[in-house]
Amino acid sequence: DQFERRHNGPRDDEEKDMLSTVGASSMRQLIEETIPSTIRNRPPLKIGEAMTETDASLKLFNMVSKNKLHKSYIGMGYYNTITPPPILRNIIQNPGWY
């Protein structure tokens, strides 16, 4: 149930094959030869411990449940504006948008 194992990166044998193809002996060497040192991220990322996909989904659900719904006022009586003819023709007057 580890999300990263199913979705991220190649397996060890695939990685060795890739490194052999590009002529690098390790991922470190490949990174040092391809990514300029000025843009490499030196300090480790603060991403926390690995979690299962179920735990990640629950954490994401808890985060998005804090979102607030707001009323949309689009089409609720705006005035003193000019709607450009291409917008009128291609969106407002186009029944495919309804």
Short mmCIF file of N, CA and C in Angstrom, two decimals:
data_model
loop_
_atom_site.label_atom_id
_atom_site.label_comp_id
_atom_site.label_asym_id
_atom_site.label_seq_id
_atom_site.Cartn_x
_atom_site.Cartn_y
_atom_site.Cartn_z
N ASP A 1 0.83 -1.20 0.00
CA ASP A 1 0.00 0.00 0.00
C ASP A 1 0.87 1.26 0.00
N GLN A 2 2.16 1.14 -0.27
CA GLN A 2 3.03 2.31 -0.30
C GLN A 2 2.88 3.01 -1.64
N PHE A 3 2.36 4.20 -1.60
CA PHE A 3 2.10 4.99 -2.82
C PHE A 3 3.36 5.15 -3.66
N GLU A 4 4.46 5.54 -3.01
CA GLU A 4 5.68 5.85 -3.76
C GLU A 4 6.23 4.63 -4.49
N ARG A 5 6.06 3.44 -3.97
CA ARG A 5 6.58 2.24 -4.64
C ARG A 5 5.83 1.97 -5.94
N ARG A 6 4.54 2.25 -5.94
CA ARG A 6 3.73 1.99 -7.12
C ARG A 6 3.80 3.10 -8.15
N HIS A 7 4.16 4.31 -7.74
CA HIS A 7 4.05 5.45 -8.64
C HIS A 7 5.34 6.17 -8.95
N ASN A 8 6.35 6.01 -8.16
CA ASN A 8 7.55 6.83 -8.31
C ASN A 8 8.76 6.02 -8.74
N GLY A 9 9.39 6.48 -9.78
CA GLY A 9 10.71 6.00 -10.16
C GLY A 9 10.82 4.57 -10.64
N PRO A 10 11.98 4.27 -11.18
CA PRO A 10 12.25 2.93 -11.71
C PRO A 10 12.67 1.97 -10.60
N ARG A 11 12.57 0.68 -10.91
CA ARG A 11 13.09 -0.35 -10.00
C ARG A 11 14.61 -0.36 -10.12
N ASP A 12 15.27 -1.07 -9.21
CA ASP A 12 16.74 -1.08 -9.18
C ASP A 12 17.35 -1.54 -10.50
N ASP A 13 16.81 -2.62 -11.08
CA ASP A 13 17.36 -3.12 -12.34
C ASP A 13 17.14 -2.13 -13.48
N GLU A 14 16.00 -1.44 -13.46
CA GLU A 14 15.73 -0.43 -14.49
C GLU A 14 16.68 0.76 -14.32
N GLU A 15 16.95 1.12 -13.07
CA GLU A 15 17.87 2.24 -12.81
C GLU A 15 19.28 1.91 -13.30
N LYS A 16 19.75 0.70 -13.00
CA LYS A 16 21.08 0.29 -13.46
C LYS A 16 21.17 0.32 -14.98
N ASP A 17 20.12 -0.15 -15.65
CA ASP A 17 20.08 -0.15 -17.11
C ASP A 17 20.11 1.27 -17.66
N MET A 18 19.35 2.17 -17.03
CA MET A 18 19.32 3.57 -17.45
C MET A 18 20.70 4.21 -17.28
N LEU A 19 21.32 4.00 -16.11
CA LEU A 19 22.63 4.58 -15.85
C LEU A 19 23.66 4.06 -16.85
N SER A 20 23.58 2.78 -17.16
CA SER A 20 24.50 2.19 -18.14
C SER A 20 24.29 2.84 -19.50
N THR A 21 23.05 3.08 -19.87
CA THR A 21 22.74 3.68 -21.17
C THR A 21 23.30 5.09 -21.29
N VAL A 22 23.22 5.88 -20.21
CA VAL A 22 23.71 7.26 -20.28
C VAL A 22 25.17 7.40 -19.88
N GLY A 23 25.79 6.30 -19.46
CA GLY A 23 27.21 6.32 -19.14
C GLY A 23 27.55 6.89 -17.78
N ALA A 24 26.65 6.74 -16.82
CA ALA A 24 26.92 7.22 -15.46
C ALA A 24 27.03 6.01 -14.54
N SER A 25 27.85 6.14 -13.51
CA SER A 25 28.03 5.01 -12.59
C SER A 25 27.04 5.04 -11.43
N SER A 26 26.45 6.20 -11.16
CA SER A 26 25.48 6.33 -10.07
C SER A 26 24.53 7.48 -10.34
N MET A 27 23.45 7.50 -9.58
CA MET A 27 22.51 8.62 -9.71
C MET A 27 23.19 9.92 -9.29
N ARG A 28 24.02 9.88 -8.26
CA ARG A 28 24.75 11.07 -7.81
C ARG A 28 25.57 11.64 -8.96
N GLN A 29 26.31 10.77 -9.66
CA GLN A 29 27.12 11.24 -10.79
C GLN A 29 26.24 11.82 -11.88
N LEU A 30 25.14 11.16 -12.18
CA LEU A 30 24.22 11.65 -13.21
C LEU A 30 23.70 13.04 -12.85
N ILE A 31 23.30 13.22 -11.60
CA ILE A 31 22.79 14.52 -11.14
C ILE A 31 23.89 15.58 -11.22
N GLU A 32 25.09 15.26 -10.77
CA GLU A 32 26.18 16.24 -10.78
C GLU A 32 26.57 16.64 -12.20
N GLU A 33 26.41 15.72 -13.15
CA GLU A 33 26.78 16.02 -14.54
C GLU A 33 25.66 16.72 -15.32
N THR A 34 24.44 16.66 -14.84
CA THR A 34 23.34 17.22 -15.62
C THR A 34 22.67 18.44 -14.99
N ILE A 35 22.71 18.57 -13.68
CA ILE A 35 22.03 19.69 -13.02
C ILE A 35 23.08 20.66 -12.49
N PRO A 36 23.04 21.92 -12.92
CA PRO A 36 24.04 22.89 -12.44
C PRO A 36 24.00 23.00 -10.91
N SER A 37 25.17 23.12 -10.31
CA SER A 37 25.26 23.18 -8.85
C SER A 37 24.51 24.38 -8.27
N THR A 38 24.38 25.44 -9.04
CA THR A 38 23.70 26.64 -8.53
C THR A 38 22.21 26.44 -8.31
N ILE A 39 21.62 25.42 -8.94
CA ILE A 39 20.18 25.22 -8.75
C ILE A 39 19.85 23.94 -8.01
N ARG A 40 20.86 23.18 -7.60
CA ARG A 40 20.60 21.96 -6.84
C ARG A 40 20.16 22.31 -5.43
N ASN A 41 19.25 21.52 -4.90
CA ASN A 41 18.76 21.73 -3.54
C ASN A 41 19.65 20.97 -2.58
N ARG A 42 20.47 21.70 -1.86
CA ARG A 42 21.42 21.07 -0.94
C ARG A 42 20.79 20.60 0.38
N PRO A 43 20.01 21.44 1.08
CA PRO A 43 19.46 20.93 2.34
C PRO A 43 18.37 19.90 2.05
N PRO A 44 18.24 18.92 2.91
CA PRO A 44 17.19 17.92 2.68
C PRO A 44 15.81 18.57 2.77
N LEU A 45 14.88 18.06 1.99
CA LEU A 45 13.52 18.56 2.03
C LEU A 45 12.84 18.15 3.32
N LYS A 46 11.99 19.01 3.84
CA LYS A 46 11.26 18.71 5.07
C LYS A 46 9.87 18.20 4.68
N ILE A 47 9.82 16.95 4.25
CA ILE A 47 8.55 16.41 3.76
C ILE A 47 7.93 15.41 4.71
N GLY A 48 8.60 15.11 5.80
CA GLY A 48 8.04 14.19 6.78
C GLY A 48 8.25 12.73 6.39
N GLU A 49 7.68 11.88 7.20
CA GLU A 49 7.81 10.43 6.99
C GLU A 49 6.89 9.98 5.85
N ALA A 50 7.25 8.85 5.24
CA ALA A 50 6.41 8.27 4.20
C ALA A 50 5.10 7.83 4.82
N MET A 51 4.04 7.88 4.02
CA MET A 51 2.74 7.43 4.51
C MET A 51 2.05 6.61 3.43
N THR A 52 1.08 5.86 3.83
CA THR A 52 0.33 5.06 2.87
C THR A 52 -0.57 5.97 2.06
N GLU A 53 -1.06 5.45 0.96
CA GLU A 53 -1.97 6.22 0.12
C GLU A 53 -3.24 6.57 0.88
N THR A 54 -3.70 5.65 1.71
CA THR A 54 -4.90 5.90 2.51
C THR A 54 -4.67 7.05 3.48
N ASP A 55 -3.53 7.04 4.16
CA ASP A 55 -3.20 8.13 5.10
C ASP A 55 -3.04 9.45 4.36
N ALA A 56 -2.41 9.41 3.18
CA ALA A 56 -2.22 10.64 2.40
C ALA A 56 -3.58 11.19 1.96
N SER A 57 -4.49 10.32 1.55
CA SER A 57 -5.83 10.76 1.14
C SER A 57 -6.57 11.39 2.31
N LEU A 58 -6.46 10.78 3.49
CA LEU A 58 -7.11 11.32 4.68
C LEU A 58 -6.53 12.69 5.04
N LYS A 59 -5.20 12.81 4.98
CA LYS A 59 -4.57 14.09 5.28
C LYS A 59 -5.02 15.16 4.29
N LEU A 60 -5.08 14.81 3.01
CA LEU A 60 -5.54 15.76 2.00
C LEU A 60 -7.00 16.14 2.22
N PHE A 61 -7.84 15.16 2.55
CA PHE A 61 -9.25 15.44 2.84
C PHE A 61 -9.37 16.41 3.99
N ASN A 62 -8.59 16.21 5.06
CA ASN A 62 -8.63 17.12 6.21
C ASN A 62 -8.19 18.53 5.83
N MET A 63 -7.20 18.62 4.92
CA MET A 63 -6.75 19.94 4.49
C MET A 63 -7.83 20.65 3.67
N VAL A 64 -8.41 19.95 2.70
CA VAL A 64 -9.39 20.61 1.82
C VAL A 64 -10.72 20.86 2.53
N SER A 65 -10.99 20.15 3.61
CA SER A 65 -12.24 20.39 4.34
C SER A 65 -12.22 21.75 5.04
N LYS A 66 -11.05 22.38 5.12
CA LYS A 66 -10.95 23.72 5.71
C LYS A 66 -11.29 24.82 4.70
N ASN A 67 -11.44 24.44 3.42
CA ASN A 67 -11.80 25.43 2.41
C ASN A 67 -13.17 26.02 2.71
N LYS A 68 -13.34 27.27 2.37
CA LYS A 68 -14.62 27.93 2.59
C LYS A 68 -15.29 28.16 1.25
N LEU A 69 -16.58 27.90 1.19
CA LEU A 69 -17.35 28.15 -0.02
C LEU A 69 -17.84 29.59 0.01
N HIS A 70 -17.67 30.27 -1.10
CA HIS A 70 -18.12 31.65 -1.22
C HIS A 70 -19.11 31.76 -2.36
N LYS A 71 -20.02 32.69 -2.24
CA LYS A 71 -21.02 32.90 -3.27
C LYS A 71 -20.37 33.54 -4.49
N SER A 72 -20.70 33.03 -5.66
CA SER A 72 -20.21 33.61 -6.90
C SER A 72 -21.21 34.66 -7.37
N TYR A 73 -20.71 35.83 -7.70
CA TYR A 73 -21.58 36.90 -8.16
C TYR A 73 -21.52 37.08 -9.67
N ILE A 74 -20.91 36.16 -10.35
CA ILE A 74 -20.86 36.25 -11.81
C ILE A 74 -22.27 36.13 -12.35
N GLY A 75 -22.64 37.08 -13.19
CA GLY A 75 -23.97 37.09 -13.79
C GLY A 75 -25.06 37.61 -12.89
N MET A 76 -24.69 38.22 -11.76
CA MET A 76 -25.68 38.68 -10.79
C MET A 76 -25.87 40.20 -10.86
N GLY A 77 -25.91 40.76 -12.06
CA GLY A 77 -26.23 42.17 -12.19
C GLY A 77 -25.05 43.10 -12.34
N TYR A 78 -23.95 42.62 -12.86
CA TYR A 78 -22.87 43.55 -13.18
C TYR A 78 -23.38 44.54 -14.21
N TYR A 79 -22.92 45.75 -14.16
CA TYR A 79 -23.33 46.75 -15.15
C TYR A 79 -22.17 47.70 -15.41
N ASN A 80 -22.36 48.62 -16.34
CA ASN A 80 -21.34 49.57 -16.76
C ASN A 80 -20.09 48.86 -17.25
N THR A 81 -20.27 47.71 -17.83
CA THR A 81 -19.15 46.99 -18.43
C THR A 81 -19.50 46.67 -19.88
N ILE A 82 -18.49 46.52 -20.67
CA ILE A 82 -18.69 46.15 -22.07
C ILE A 82 -18.14 44.75 -22.24
N THR A 83 -18.98 43.86 -22.70
CA THR A 83 -18.52 42.50 -22.99
C THR A 83 -18.02 42.49 -24.42
N PRO A 84 -16.78 42.16 -24.63
CA PRO A 84 -16.24 42.16 -26.00
C PRO A 84 -17.03 41.23 -26.91
N PRO A 85 -17.24 41.65 -28.15
CA PRO A 85 -18.04 40.84 -29.09
C PRO A 85 -17.57 39.39 -29.23
N PRO A 86 -16.25 39.09 -29.23
CA PRO A 86 -15.87 37.67 -29.34
C PRO A 86 -16.35 36.84 -28.16
N ILE A 87 -16.38 37.46 -26.96
CA ILE A 87 -16.87 36.74 -25.78
C ILE A 87 -18.37 36.52 -25.92
N LEU A 88 -19.09 37.55 -26.31
CA LEU A 88 -20.53 37.40 -26.52
C LEU A 88 -20.83 36.30 -27.53
N ARG A 89 -20.15 36.36 -28.66
CA ARG A 89 -20.42 35.43 -29.76
C ARG A 89 -20.02 34.00 -29.41
N ASN A 90 -18.84 33.83 -28.82
CA ASN A 90 -18.31 32.48 -28.63
C ASN A 90 -18.67 31.83 -27.30
N ILE A 91 -19.10 32.61 -26.34
CA ILE A 91 -19.43 32.01 -25.04
C ILE A 91 -20.88 32.27 -24.66
N ILE A 92 -21.25 33.53 -24.53
CA ILE A 92 -22.58 33.86 -24.03
C ILE A 92 -23.67 33.45 -25.01
N GLN A 93 -23.47 33.68 -26.30
CA GLN A 93 -24.49 33.37 -27.29
C GLN A 93 -24.32 31.98 -27.89
N ASN A 94 -23.42 31.19 -27.36
CA ASN A 94 -23.17 29.85 -27.88
C ASN A 94 -23.94 28.85 -27.03
N PRO A 95 -24.98 28.20 -27.59
CA PRO A 95 -25.78 27.26 -26.78
C PRO A 95 -24.99 26.05 -26.29
N GLY A 96 -23.82 25.80 -26.88
CA GLY A 96 -23.00 24.69 -26.42
C GLY A 96 -22.48 24.89 -25.00
N TRP A 97 -22.50 26.12 -24.51
CA TRP A 97 -22.04 26.42 -23.15
C TRP A 97 -23.13 26.23 -22.10
N TYR A 98 -24.36 26.05 -22.54
CA TYR A 98 -25.46 25.95 -21.56
C TYR A 98 -25.59 24.55 -21.05
#
